[in-house]
């Protein structure tokens, strides 16, 4: 999305106005309307290893002003693909005849106009239920290691209120009942998506130009893999520790940790979970592979020195990296 368009939609969603300057005359128009937006991911395919924000390149302030987000991942499925193709062919062959309508357009317009007349009030029970559900969202967000659409803030509470009122209007009720809040919370929970991500291949190398798919499949045989959640947990622990160490020792000559020191620190943090020497060796191997991936694939860490034989390199966090 173009930066100028982002500025324009930001004003419309935040202040519900649109400013227009033409021939030296500036006008501010009201823009009180619901916004339904659709976006394609960068490259035309949703990258599960990235967050929703990184896939569509929208700024966080704009994303936080949408009440609901839904991601449609185009996956190959024989049954679904057949049904979609059959439907499209029917639409082109029979056009209007193939479209089955329960209600006419005039009936829908009359229903919407009537539902808008209701101004439902939130009952005390619904208020208490909203507070409890919001607390659950906050706790789940704090504990979640997967990629969420956004961080849970007061804006999501405001979304919950708006959706609950909309549910009451939809059934032409004067009060917002607990049932309406439950349905709004279900929608919000589905919208605050955590797209399932594939397991991380810790032996993956950066893309090699000219490498064929067959070569990549052959190299992808028996390789060390961990879940995305475990990868994020380990990498975040390492990065937080490095940032803390760099901050404390910024005035010293050696203001960075060596790779071996970082591995040893992580093993001491999880030593209570380790049962035996073999498991400890496996954990050390995984930690080293995670660090290698952070350096070579993700470009989150930078290696400094370590050219001499047996000399562990220094590691620093990339200055532009922001922990999600």
PDB file of C-alpha atoms in Angstrom:
ATOM      1  CA  UNK A   1       0.000   0.000   0.000  1.00  0.00           C
ATOM      2  CA  UNK A   2       1.363   3.399  -0.997  1.00  0.00           C
ATOM      3  CA  UNK A   3       2.478   5.626   1.880  1.00  0.00           C
ATOM      4  CA  UNK A   4       0.161   8.460   0.797  1.00  0.00           C
ATOM      5  CA  UNK A   5      -2.796   6.073   0.727  1.00  0.00           C
ATOM      6  CA  UNK A   6      -1.869   4.867   4.222  1.00  0.00           C
ATOM      7  CA  UNK A   7      -1.931   8.458   5.469  1.00  0.00           C
ATOM      8  CA  UNK A   8      -5.358   9.050   3.907  1.00  0.00           C
ATOM      9  CA  UNK A   9      -6.949   5.894   5.303  1.00  0.00           C
ATOM     10  CA  UNK A  10      -5.365   6.553   8.722  1.00  0.00           C
ATOM     11  CA  UNK A  11      -7.204   9.888   8.993  1.00  0.00           C
ATOM     12  CA  UNK A  12     -10.486   8.318   7.841  1.00  0.00           C
ATOM     13  CA  UNK A  13     -10.288   5.492  10.388  1.00  0.00           C
ATOM     14  CA  UNK A  14      -9.013   7.563  13.328  1.00  0.00           C
ATOM     15  CA  UNK A  15     -10.896  10.867  12.985  1.00  0.00           C
ATOM     16  CA  UNK A  16     -13.685   9.737  10.615  1.00  0.00           C
ATOM     17  CA  UNK A  17     -12.892  12.640   8.276  1.00  0.00           C
ATOM     18  CA  UNK A  18     -11.197  13.110   4.904  1.00  0.00           C
ATOM     19  CA  UNK A  19      -9.293  16.304   4.093  1.00  0.00           C
ATOM     20  CA  UNK A  20      -9.331  17.494   0.467  1.00  0.00           C
ATOM     21  CA  UNK A  21      -7.292  20.381  -0.917  1.00  0.00           C
ATOM     22  CA  UNK A  22      -8.213  21.577  -4.413  1.00  0.00           C
ATOM     23  CA  UNK A  23      -7.533  24.915  -6.145  1.00  0.00           C
ATOM     24  CA  UNK A  24      -6.488  26.521  -2.878  1.00  0.00           C
ATOM     25  CA  UNK A  25      -9.685  25.464  -1.104  1.00  0.00           C
ATOM     26  CA  UNK A  26      -9.401  22.995   1.782  1.00  0.00           C
ATOM     27  CA  UNK A  27     -12.432  20.960   2.822  1.00  0.00           C
ATOM     28  CA  UNK A  28     -12.924  18.402   5.581  1.00  0.00           C
ATOM     29  CA  UNK A  29     -15.616  15.841   4.810  1.00  0.00           C
ATOM     30  CA  UNK A  30     -17.221  13.353   7.175  1.00  0.00           C
ATOM     31  CA  UNK A  31     -16.355   9.710   6.536  1.00  0.00           C
ATOM     32  CA  UNK A  32     -18.572   7.753   8.921  1.00  0.00           C
ATOM     33  CA  UNK A  33     -18.720   4.379   7.242  1.00  0.00           C
ATOM     34  CA  UNK A  34     -17.604   0.816   7.822  1.00  0.00           C
ATOM     35  CA  UNK A  35     -14.441  -0.199   5.965  1.00  0.00           C
ATOM     36  CA  UNK A  36     -14.087  -3.593   4.294  1.00  0.00           C
ATOM     37  CA  UNK A  37     -10.597  -4.068   2.858  1.00  0.00           C
ATOM     38  CA  UNK A  38      -8.877  -6.885   0.970  1.00  0.00           C
ATOM     39  CA  UNK A  39      -5.144  -7.321   0.466  1.00  0.00           C
ATOM     40  CA  UNK A  40      -2.860  -9.715  -1.385  1.00  0.00           C
ATOM     41  CA  UNK A  41       0.361 -10.903   0.275  1.00  0.00           C
ATOM     42  CA  UNK A  42       3.723  -9.847  -1.101  1.00  0.00           C
ATOM     43  CA  UNK A  43       4.679 -12.130  -3.978  1.00  0.00           C
ATOM     44  CA  UNK A  44       1.142 -13.480  -4.242  1.00  0.00           C
ATOM     45  CA  UNK A  45       1.617 -16.248  -1.650  1.00  0.00           C
ATOM     46  CA  UNK A  46       1.223 -16.054   2.133  1.00  0.00           C
ATOM     47  CA  UNK A  47       4.538 -16.742   3.891  1.00  0.00           C
ATOM     48  CA  UNK A  48       3.712 -18.715   7.056  1.00  0.00           C
ATOM     49  CA  UNK A  49       7.108 -17.951   8.597  1.00  0.00           C
ATOM     50  CA  UNK A  50       6.267 -14.220   8.709  1.00  0.00           C
ATOM     51  CA  UNK A  51       3.657 -12.251  10.606  1.00  0.00           C
ATOM     52  CA  UNK A  52       0.509 -10.894   8.965  1.00  0.00           C
ATOM     53  CA  UNK A  53       1.928  -7.368   9.085  1.00  0.00           C
ATOM     54  CA  UNK A  54       5.077  -8.460   7.240  1.00  0.00           C
ATOM     55  CA  UNK A  55       3.016 -10.296   4.614  1.00  0.00           C
ATOM     56  CA  UNK A  56       0.856  -7.325   3.638  1.00  0.00           C
ATOM     57  CA  UNK A  57       3.177  -4.450   4.647  1.00  0.00           C
ATOM     58  CA  UNK A  58       0.603  -2.359   6.498  1.00  0.00           C
ATOM     59  CA  UNK A  59       1.674  -0.168   9.386  1.00  0.00           C
ATOM     60  CA  UNK A  60       0.763  -1.281  12.912  1.00  0.00           C
ATOM     61  CA  UNK A  61      -1.348   1.855  13.666  1.00  0.00           C
ATOM     62  CA  UNK A  62      -3.594   1.169  10.661  1.00  0.00           C
ATOM     63  CA  UNK A  63      -3.900  -2.551  11.383  1.00  0.00           C
ATOM     64  CA  UNK A  64      -4.897  -1.885  14.983  1.00  0.00           C
ATOM     65  CA  UNK A  65      -7.895   0.150  13.786  1.00  0.00           C
ATOM     66  CA  UNK A  66      -9.523  -2.812  12.042  1.00  0.00           C
ATOM     67  CA  UNK A  67     -11.874  -4.834  14.237  1.00  0.00           C
ATOM     68  CA  UNK A  68     -11.469  -8.154  12.428  1.00  0.00           C
ATOM     69  CA  UNK A  69      -8.801  -9.825  10.300  1.00  0.00           C
ATOM     70  CA  UNK A  70      -9.157 -13.088   8.402  1.00  0.00           C
ATOM     71  CA  UNK A  71      -6.447 -14.841   6.401  1.00  0.00           C
ATOM     72  CA  UNK A  72      -7.407 -17.086   3.487  1.00  0.00           C
ATOM     73  CA  UNK A  73      -4.498 -19.389   2.661  1.00  0.00           C
ATOM     74  CA  UNK A  74      -4.712 -20.834  -0.861  1.00  0.00           C
ATOM     75  CA  UNK A  75      -3.787 -24.458  -0.289  1.00  0.00           C
ATOM     76  CA  UNK A  76      -3.985 -27.256  -2.827  1.00  0.00           C
ATOM     77  CA  UNK A  77      -7.001 -29.444  -2.000  1.00  0.00           C
ATOM     78  CA  UNK A  78      -8.603 -31.654  -4.639  1.00  0.00           C
ATOM     79  CA  UNK A  79     -12.149 -31.489  -3.207  1.00  0.00           C
ATOM     80  CA  UNK A  80     -12.097 -27.724  -2.590  1.00  0.00           C
ATOM     81  CA  UNK A  81     -10.482 -26.959  -5.949  1.00  0.00           C
ATOM     82  CA  UNK A  82     -13.112 -29.049  -7.766  1.00  0.00           C
ATOM     83  CA  UNK A  83     -15.993 -27.318  -5.956  1.00  0.00           C
ATOM     84  CA  UNK A  84     -14.606 -23.837  -6.729  1.00  0.00           C
ATOM     85  CA  UNK A  85     -13.960 -24.693 -10.391  1.00  0.00           C
ATOM     86  CA  UNK A  86     -17.445 -26.213 -10.744  1.00  0.00           C
ATOM     87  CA  UNK A  87     -19.035 -23.108  -9.259  1.00  0.00           C
ATOM     88  CA  UNK A  88     -17.138 -20.704 -11.533  1.00  0.00           C
ATOM     89  CA  UNK A  89     -18.002 -22.740 -14.631  1.00  0.00           C
ATOM     90  CA  UNK A  90     -21.692 -22.781 -13.616  1.00  0.00           C
ATOM     91  CA  UNK A  91     -21.685 -19.014 -13.126  1.00  0.00           C
ATOM     92  CA  UNK A  92     -20.295 -18.468 -16.639  1.00  0.00           C
ATOM     93  CA  UNK A  93     -22.569 -21.004 -18.289  1.00  0.00           C
ATOM     94  CA  UNK A  94     -25.911 -20.207 -16.620  1.00  0.00           C
ATOM     95  CA  UNK A  95     -25.008 -16.822 -15.053  1.00  0.00           C
ATOM     96  CA  UNK A  96     -27.996 -15.530 -13.013  1.00  0.00           C
ATOM     97  CA  UNK A  97     -29.786 -18.903 -12.965  1.00  0.00           C
ATOM     98  CA  UNK A  98     -27.044 -20.545 -10.901  1.00  0.00           C
ATOM     99  CA  UNK A  99     -27.169 -17.901  -8.139  1.00  0.00           C
ATOM    100  CA  UNK A 100     -29.586 -19.072  -5.455  1.00  0.00           C
ATOM    101  CA  UNK A 101     -30.934 -16.246  -3.311  1.00  0.00           C
ATOM    102  CA  UNK A 102     -32.907 -16.707  -0.109  1.00  0.00           C
ATOM    103  CA  UNK A 103     -33.849 -13.027   0.051  1.00  0.00           C
ATOM    104  CA  UNK A 104     -34.194 -10.330  -2.571  1.00  0.00           C
ATOM    105  CA  UNK A 105     -32.022  -7.211  -2.529  1.00  0.00           C
ATOM    106  CA  UNK A 106     -35.027  -5.097  -1.529  1.00  0.00           C
ATOM    107  CA  UNK A 107     -35.730  -7.352   1.494  1.00  0.00           C
ATOM    108  CA  UNK A 108     -32.091  -7.103   2.611  1.00  0.00           C
ATOM    109  CA  UNK A 109     -32.121  -3.299   2.327  1.00  0.00           C
ATOM    110  CA  UNK A 110     -35.313  -3.069   4.386  1.00  0.00           C
ATOM    111  CA  UNK A 111     -33.873  -5.386   7.053  1.00  0.00           C
ATOM    112  CA  UNK A 112     -30.629  -3.373   7.345  1.00  0.00           C
ATOM    113  CA  UNK A 113     -32.543  -0.078   7.554  1.00  0.00           C
ATOM    114  CA  UNK A 114     -34.770  -1.500  10.310  1.00  0.00           C
ATOM    115  CA  UNK A 115     -31.844  -3.014  12.289  1.00  0.00           C
ATOM    116  CA  UNK A 116     -30.045   0.348  12.254  1.00  0.00           C
ATOM    117  CA  UNK A 117     -32.888   1.918  14.236  1.00  0.00           C
ATOM    118  CA  UNK A 118     -31.939  -0.128  17.333  1.00  0.00           C
ATOM    119  CA  UNK A 119     -29.516   1.399  19.858  1.00  0.00           C
ATOM    120  CA  UNK A 120     -28.776  -1.524  22.223  1.00  0.00           C
ATOM    121  CA  UNK A 121     -27.468  -0.887  25.742  1.00  0.00           C
ATOM    122  CA  UNK A 122     -24.954  -3.157  27.445  1.00  0.00           C
ATOM    123  CA  UNK A 123     -26.334  -4.941  30.512  1.00  0.00           C
ATOM    124  CA  UNK A 124     -24.352  -5.275  33.745  1.00  0.00           C
ATOM    125  CA  UNK A 125     -23.857  -9.024  33.204  1.00  0.00           C
ATOM    126  CA  UNK A 126     -22.521  -8.379  29.716  1.00  0.00           C
ATOM    127  CA  UNK A 127     -20.123  -5.729  31.029  1.00  0.00           C
ATOM    128  CA  UNK A 128     -18.647  -8.149  33.573  1.00  0.00           C
ATOM    129  CA  UNK A 129     -18.390 -10.882  30.940  1.00  0.00           C
ATOM    130  CA  UNK A 130     -16.587  -8.486  28.543  1.00  0.00           C
ATOM    131  CA  UNK A 131     -14.012  -7.617  31.193  1.00  0.00           C
ATOM    132  CA  UNK A 132     -13.317 -11.298  31.902  1.00  0.00           C
ATOM    133  CA  UNK A 133     -12.969 -12.183  28.216  1.00  0.00           C
ATOM    134  CA  UNK A 134     -10.649  -9.217  27.624  1.00  0.00           C
ATOM    135  CA  UNK A 135      -8.447 -10.402  30.506  1.00  0.00           C
ATOM    136  CA  UNK A 136      -8.286 -13.848  28.864  1.00  0.00           C
ATOM    137  CA  UNK A 137      -7.193 -12.297  25.564  1.00  0.00           C
ATOM    138  CA  UNK A 138      -4.447 -10.335  27.311  1.00  0.00           C
ATOM    139  CA  UNK A 139      -3.162 -13.407  29.167  1.00  0.00           C
ATOM    140  CA  UNK A 140      -3.219 -15.526  26.024  1.00  0.00           C
ATOM    141  CA  UNK A 141      -1.335 -12.832  24.127  1.00  0.00           C
ATOM    142  CA  UNK A 142       1.323 -12.608  26.848  1.00  0.00           C
ATOM    143  CA  UNK A 143       1.907 -16.377  26.797  1.00  0.00           C
ATOM    144  CA  UNK A 144       1.671 -16.941  23.043  1.00  0.00           C
ATOM    145  CA  UNK A 145       4.811 -17.716  21.070  1.00  0.00           C
ATOM    146  CA  UNK A 146       3.129 -17.926  17.665  1.00  0.00           C
ATOM    147  CA  UNK A 147       2.576 -15.137  15.203  1.00  0.00           C
ATOM    148  CA  UNK A 148      -0.450 -13.018  16.041  1.00  0.00           C
ATOM    149  CA  UNK A 149      -2.131 -10.481  13.815  1.00  0.00           C
ATOM    150  CA  UNK A 150      -1.631  -7.777  16.439  1.00  0.00           C
ATOM    151  CA  UNK A 151      -0.910  -7.188  20.081  1.00  0.00           C
ATOM    152  CA  UNK A 152      -3.925  -7.142  22.401  1.00  0.00           C
ATOM    153  CA  UNK A 153      -4.633  -3.595  23.585  1.00  0.00           C
ATOM    154  CA  UNK A 154      -7.622  -1.515  24.679  1.00  0.00           C
ATOM    155  CA  UNK A 155      -8.524  -1.174  20.992  1.00  0.00           C
ATOM    156  CA  UNK A 156      -9.487  -4.857  20.962  1.00  0.00           C
ATOM    157  CA  UNK A 157     -11.770  -4.211  23.941  1.00  0.00           C
ATOM    158  CA  UNK A 158     -13.419  -1.412  21.950  1.00  0.00           C
ATOM    159  CA  UNK A 159     -13.745  -3.856  19.031  1.00  0.00           C
ATOM    160  CA  UNK A 160     -15.423  -6.350  21.348  1.00  0.00           C
ATOM    161  CA  UNK A 161     -17.939  -3.680  22.408  1.00  0.00           C
ATOM    162  CA  UNK A 162     -18.710  -2.680  18.812  1.00  0.00           C
ATOM    163  CA  UNK A 163     -19.101  -6.289  17.688  1.00  0.00           C
ATOM    164  CA  UNK A 164     -21.370  -7.105  20.654  1.00  0.00           C
ATOM    165  CA  UNK A 165     -23.601  -4.123  19.843  1.00  0.00           C
ATOM    166  CA  UNK A 166     -23.647  -5.187  16.182  1.00  0.00           C
ATOM    167  CA  UNK A 167     -24.715  -8.725  17.170  1.00  0.00           C
ATOM    168  CA  UNK A 168     -27.591  -7.270  19.215  1.00  0.00           C
ATOM    169  CA  UNK A 169     -28.661  -5.035  16.311  1.00  0.00           C
ATOM    170  CA  UNK A 170     -28.545  -7.991  13.941  1.00  0.00           C
ATOM    171  CA  UNK A 171     -31.233  -9.806  15.955  1.00  0.00           C
ATOM    172  CA  UNK A 172     -33.107  -6.522  16.630  1.00  0.00           C
ATOM    173  CA  UNK A 173     -32.508  -6.463  20.404  1.00  0.00           C
ATOM    174  CA  UNK A 174     -32.589  -3.394  22.660  1.00  0.00           C
ATOM    175  CA  UNK A 175     -30.014  -4.898  25.052  1.00  0.00           C
ATOM    176  CA  UNK A 176     -26.580  -6.453  24.588  1.00  0.00           C
ATOM    177  CA  UNK A 177     -26.858  -9.856  26.256  1.00  0.00           C
ATOM    178  CA  UNK A 178     -24.109 -12.257  27.311  1.00  0.00           C
ATOM    179  CA  UNK A 179     -24.864 -14.429  24.274  1.00  0.00           C
ATOM    180  CA  UNK A 180     -24.073 -11.505  21.975  1.00  0.00           C
ATOM    181  CA  UNK A 181     -20.758 -10.917  23.764  1.00  0.00           C
ATOM    182  CA  UNK A 182     -19.859 -14.623  23.468  1.00  0.00           C
ATOM    183  CA  UNK A 183     -20.411 -14.564  19.714  1.00  0.00           C
ATOM    184  CA  UNK A 184     -18.421 -11.317  19.369  1.00  0.00           C
ATOM    185  CA  UNK A 185     -15.599 -12.836  21.423  1.00  0.00           C
ATOM    186  CA  UNK A 186     -15.610 -15.937  19.207  1.00  0.00           C
ATOM    187  CA  UNK A 187     -15.278 -13.759  16.094  1.00  0.00           C
ATOM    188  CA  UNK A 188     -12.492 -11.726  17.678  1.00  0.00           C
ATOM    189  CA  UNK A 189     -10.652 -14.870  18.775  1.00  0.00           C
ATOM    190  CA  UNK A 190     -10.860 -16.308  15.255  1.00  0.00           C
ATOM    191  CA  UNK A 191      -9.686 -12.999  13.850  1.00  0.00           C
ATOM    192  CA  UNK A 192      -6.685 -12.659  16.181  1.00  0.00           C
ATOM    193  CA  UNK A 193      -5.173 -15.421  14.150  1.00  0.00           C
ATOM    194  CA  UNK A 194      -2.065 -17.401  14.737  1.00  0.00           C
ATOM    195  CA  UNK A 195      -1.348 -18.944  11.377  1.00  0.00           C
ATOM    196  CA  UNK A 196       0.199 -22.379  11.773  1.00  0.00           C
ATOM    197  CA  UNK A 197       3.834 -22.289  10.740  1.00  0.00           C
ATOM    198  CA  UNK A 198       5.904 -25.190   9.423  1.00  0.00           C
ATOM    199  CA  UNK A 199       8.728 -26.743  11.418  1.00  0.00           C
ATOM    200  CA  UNK A 200      12.059 -24.931  11.181  1.00  0.00           C
ATOM    201  CA  UNK A 201      14.843 -26.696   9.297  1.00  0.00           C
ATOM    202  CA  UNK A 202      17.950 -25.828  11.333  1.00  0.00           C
ATOM    203  CA  UNK A 203      20.281 -26.997   8.588  1.00  0.00           C
ATOM    204  CA  UNK A 204      18.755 -24.766   5.928  1.00  0.00           C
ATOM    205  CA  UNK A 205      21.273 -22.712   3.988  1.00  0.00           C
ATOM    206  CA  UNK A 206      20.618 -19.385   2.243  1.00  0.00           C
ATOM    207  CA  UNK A 207      19.178 -19.761  -1.268  1.00  0.00           C
ATOM    208  CA  UNK A 208      21.849 -20.776  -3.785  1.00  0.00           C
ATOM    209  CA  UNK A 209      21.389 -19.286  -7.290  1.00  0.00           C
ATOM    210  CA  UNK A 210      20.858 -21.950  -9.958  1.00  0.00           C
ATOM    211  CA  UNK A 211      19.901 -24.673  -7.461  1.00  0.00           C
ATOM    212  CA  UNK A 212      17.119 -26.909  -8.816  1.00  0.00           C
ATOM    213  CA  UNK A 213      14.081 -28.152  -6.909  1.00  0.00           C
ATOM    214  CA  UNK A 214      15.354 -31.757  -7.138  1.00  0.00           C
ATOM    215  CA  UNK A 215      18.633 -30.764  -5.461  1.00  0.00           C
ATOM    216  CA  UNK A 216      16.758 -28.924  -2.715  1.00  0.00           C
ATOM    217  CA  UNK A 217      14.459 -31.947  -2.120  1.00  0.00           C
ATOM    218  CA  UNK A 218      17.473 -34.278  -1.936  1.00  0.00           C
ATOM    219  CA  UNK A 219      19.162 -32.060   0.638  1.00  0.00           C
ATOM    220  CA  UNK A 220      15.906 -31.873   2.590  1.00  0.00           C
ATOM    221  CA  UNK A 221      16.020 -35.532   3.609  1.00  0.00           C
ATOM    222  CA  UNK A 222      16.964 -36.321   7.192  1.00  0.00           C
ATOM    223  CA  UNK A 223      17.699 -32.929   8.693  1.00  0.00           C
ATOM    224  CA  UNK A 224      17.413 -31.456  12.153  1.00  0.00           C
ATOM    225  CA  UNK A 225      14.022 -29.765  12.626  1.00  0.00           C
ATOM    226  CA  UNK A 226      12.230 -28.106  15.559  1.00  0.00           C
ATOM    227  CA  UNK A 227       8.806 -26.502  15.829  1.00  0.00           C
ATOM    228  CA  UNK A 228       8.435 -22.813  15.041  1.00  0.00           C
ATOM    229  CA  UNK A 229       7.332 -22.122  18.647  1.00  0.00           C
ATOM    230  CA  UNK A 230      10.488 -23.761  20.051  1.00  0.00           C
ATOM    231  CA  UNK A 231      12.636 -21.843  17.584  1.00  0.00           C
ATOM    232  CA  UNK A 232      11.105 -18.495  18.593  1.00  0.00           C
ATOM    233  CA  UNK A 233      11.407 -19.360  22.273  1.00  0.00           C
ATOM    234  CA  UNK A 234      15.119 -20.195  22.013  1.00  0.00           C
ATOM    235  CA  UNK A 235      15.974 -17.278  19.724  1.00  0.00           C
ATOM    236  CA  UNK A 236      14.104 -14.732  21.876  1.00  0.00           C
ATOM    237  CA  UNK A 237      15.870 -15.952  25.026  1.00  0.00           C
ATOM    238  CA  UNK A 238      19.260 -15.658  23.329  1.00  0.00           C
ATOM    239  CA  UNK A 239      18.540 -12.210  21.870  1.00  0.00           C
ATOM    240  CA  UNK A 240      17.163 -10.798  25.133  1.00  0.00           C
ATOM    241  CA  UNK A 241      20.234 -12.031  27.002  1.00  0.00           C
ATOM    242  CA  UNK A 242      22.592 -10.563  24.389  1.00  0.00           C
ATOM    243  CA  UNK A 243      20.820  -7.197  24.449  1.00  0.00           C
ATOM    244  CA  UNK A 244      20.979  -7.142  28.243  1.00  0.00           C
ATOM    245  CA  UNK A 245      24.693  -8.087  28.215  1.00  0.00           C
ATOM    246  CA  UNK A 246      25.496  -5.451  25.577  1.00  0.00           C
ATOM    247  CA  UNK A 247      23.693  -2.774  27.593  1.00  0.00           C
ATOM    248  CA  UNK A 248      25.545  -3.622  30.805  1.00  0.00           C
ATOM    249  CA  UNK A 249      28.960  -3.811  29.125  1.00  0.00           C
ATOM    250  CA  UNK A 250      28.694  -1.073  26.504  1.00  0.00           C
ATOM    251  CA  UNK A 251      31.616   0.814  28.078  1.00  0.00           C
ATOM    252  CA  UNK A 252      33.909  -2.238  28.171  1.00  0.00           C
ATOM    253  CA  UNK A 253      36.213  -3.345  25.366  1.00  0.00           C
ATOM    254  CA  UNK A 254      34.540  -6.745  25.164  1.00  0.00           C
ATOM    255  CA  UNK A 255      30.922  -5.622  25.030  1.00  0.00           C
ATOM    256  CA  UNK A 256      29.773  -8.750  23.212  1.00  0.00           C
ATOM    257  CA  UNK A 257      29.384 -12.445  23.981  1.00  0.00           C
ATOM    258  CA  UNK A 258      31.256 -15.219  22.241  1.00  0.00           C
ATOM    259  CA  UNK A 259      29.209 -17.950  20.581  1.00  0.00           C
ATOM    260  CA  UNK A 260      30.408 -20.604  23.057  1.00  0.00           C
ATOM    261  CA  UNK A 261      29.535 -18.367  26.029  1.00  0.00           C
ATOM    262  CA  UNK A 262      26.016 -17.852  24.653  1.00  0.00           C
ATOM    263  CA  UNK A 263      25.486 -21.604  24.197  1.00  0.00           C
ATOM    264  CA  UNK A 264      26.754 -22.331  27.722  1.00  0.00           C
ATOM    265  CA  UNK A 265      24.457 -19.634  29.167  1.00  0.00           C
ATOM    266  CA  UNK A 266      21.389 -21.120  27.479  1.00  0.00           C
ATOM    267  CA  UNK A 267      22.214 -24.650  28.667  1.00  0.00           C
ATOM    268  CA  UNK A 268      22.469 -23.394  32.279  1.00  0.00           C
ATOM    269  CA  UNK A 269      19.007 -21.818  31.899  1.00  0.00           C
ATOM    270  CA  UNK A 270      17.404 -25.130  30.931  1.00  0.00           C
ATOM    271  CA  UNK A 271      19.583 -27.527  32.954  1.00  0.00           C
ATOM    272  CA  UNK A 272      16.596 -28.576  35.110  1.00  0.00           C
ATOM    273  CA  UNK A 273      14.852 -29.895  31.968  1.00  0.00           C
ATOM    274  CA  UNK A 274      17.881 -31.958  30.875  1.00  0.00           C
ATOM    275  CA  UNK A 275      18.013 -35.624  31.857  1.00  0.00           C
ATOM    276  CA  UNK A 276      21.377 -37.124  31.021  1.00  0.00           C
ATOM    277  CA  UNK A 277      24.489 -36.391  29.004  1.00  0.00           C
ATOM    278  CA  UNK A 278      23.011 -37.397  25.633  1.00  0.00           C
ATOM    279  CA  UNK A 279      20.139 -34.934  25.984  1.00  0.00           C
ATOM    280  CA  UNK A 280      22.545 -32.168  26.968  1.00  0.00           C
ATOM    281  CA  UNK A 281      24.645 -32.789  23.839  1.00  0.00           C
ATOM    282  CA  UNK A 282      21.472 -32.728  21.715  1.00  0.00           C
ATOM    283  CA  UNK A 283      20.340 -29.435  23.309  1.00  0.00           C
ATOM    284  CA  UNK A 284      23.767 -27.869  22.721  1.00  0.00           C
ATOM    285  CA  UNK A 285      23.653 -28.970  19.081  1.00  0.00           C
ATOM    286  CA  UNK A 286      20.179 -27.455  18.633  1.00  0.00           C
ATOM    287  CA  UNK A 287      21.273 -24.191  20.264  1.00  0.00           C
ATOM    288  CA  UNK A 288      24.311 -23.932  17.994  1.00  0.00           C
ATOM    289  CA  UNK A 289      22.127 -24.596  14.941  1.00  0.00           C
ATOM    290  CA  UNK A 290      19.630 -21.930  16.056  1.00  0.00           C
ATOM    291  CA  UNK A 291      22.471 -19.400  16.371  1.00  0.00           C
ATOM    292  CA  UNK A 292      23.790 -20.364  12.934  1.00  0.00           C
ATOM    293  CA  UNK A 293      20.334 -19.833  11.419  1.00  0.00           C
ATOM    294  CA  UNK A 294      19.980 -16.462  13.151  1.00  0.00           C
ATOM    295  CA  UNK A 295      23.299 -15.437  11.573  1.00  0.00           C
ATOM    296  CA  UNK A 296      23.104 -16.942   8.068  1.00  0.00           C
ATOM    297  CA  UNK A 297      19.375 -17.138   7.239  1.00  0.00           C
ATOM    298  CA  UNK A 298      17.487 -14.623   9.398  1.00  0.00           C
ATOM    299  CA  UNK A 299      20.350 -12.081   9.561  1.00  0.00           C
ATOM    300  CA  UNK A 300      19.369 -11.221  13.135  1.00  0.00           C
ATOM    301  CA  UNK A 301      22.841 -11.811  14.625  1.00  0.00           C
ATOM    302  CA  UNK A 302      26.193 -10.622  13.310  1.00  0.00           C
ATOM    303  CA  UNK A 303      29.456 -12.557  13.713  1.00  0.00           C
ATOM    304  CA  UNK A 304      32.598 -10.596  14.572  1.00  0.00           C
ATOM    305  CA  UNK A 305      36.082 -12.134  14.555  1.00  0.00           C
ATOM    306  CA  UNK A 306      36.683 -15.793  15.242  1.00  0.00           C
ATOM    307  CA  UNK A 307      39.078 -16.246  12.343  1.00  0.00           C
ATOM    308  CA  UNK A 308      41.725 -18.130  14.322  1.00  0.00           C
ATOM    309  CA  UNK A 309      41.402 -21.889  14.672  1.00  0.00           C
ATOM    310  CA  UNK A 310      39.356 -22.898  17.712  1.00  0.00           C
ATOM    311  CA  UNK A 311      38.487 -19.271  18.489  1.00  0.00           C
ATOM    312  CA  UNK A 312      34.745 -18.794  19.058  1.00  0.00           C
ATOM    313  CA  UNK A 313      33.428 -15.662  17.234  1.00  0.00           C
ATOM    314  CA  UNK A 314      31.783 -12.726  18.979  1.00  0.00           C
ATOM    315  CA  UNK A 315      28.057 -12.264  18.359  1.00  0.00           C
ATOM    316  CA  UNK A 316      26.037  -9.032  18.361  1.00  0.00           C
ATOM    317  CA  UNK A 317      22.355  -8.364  17.665  1.00  0.00           C
ATOM    318  CA  UNK A 318      21.649  -6.470  14.470  1.00  0.00           C
ATOM    319  CA  UNK A 319      20.962  -2.856  15.521  1.00  0.00           C
ATOM    320  CA  UNK A 320      17.776  -2.647  13.423  1.00  0.00           C
ATOM    321  CA  UNK A 321      16.220  -5.864  14.734  1.00  0.00           C
ATOM    322  CA  UNK A 322      13.015  -5.553  16.787  1.00  0.00           C
ATOM    323  CA  UNK A 323      11.877  -8.530  18.882  1.00  0.00           C
ATOM    324  CA  UNK A 324       8.257  -9.412  18.020  1.00  0.00           C
TER     325      UNK A 324
END
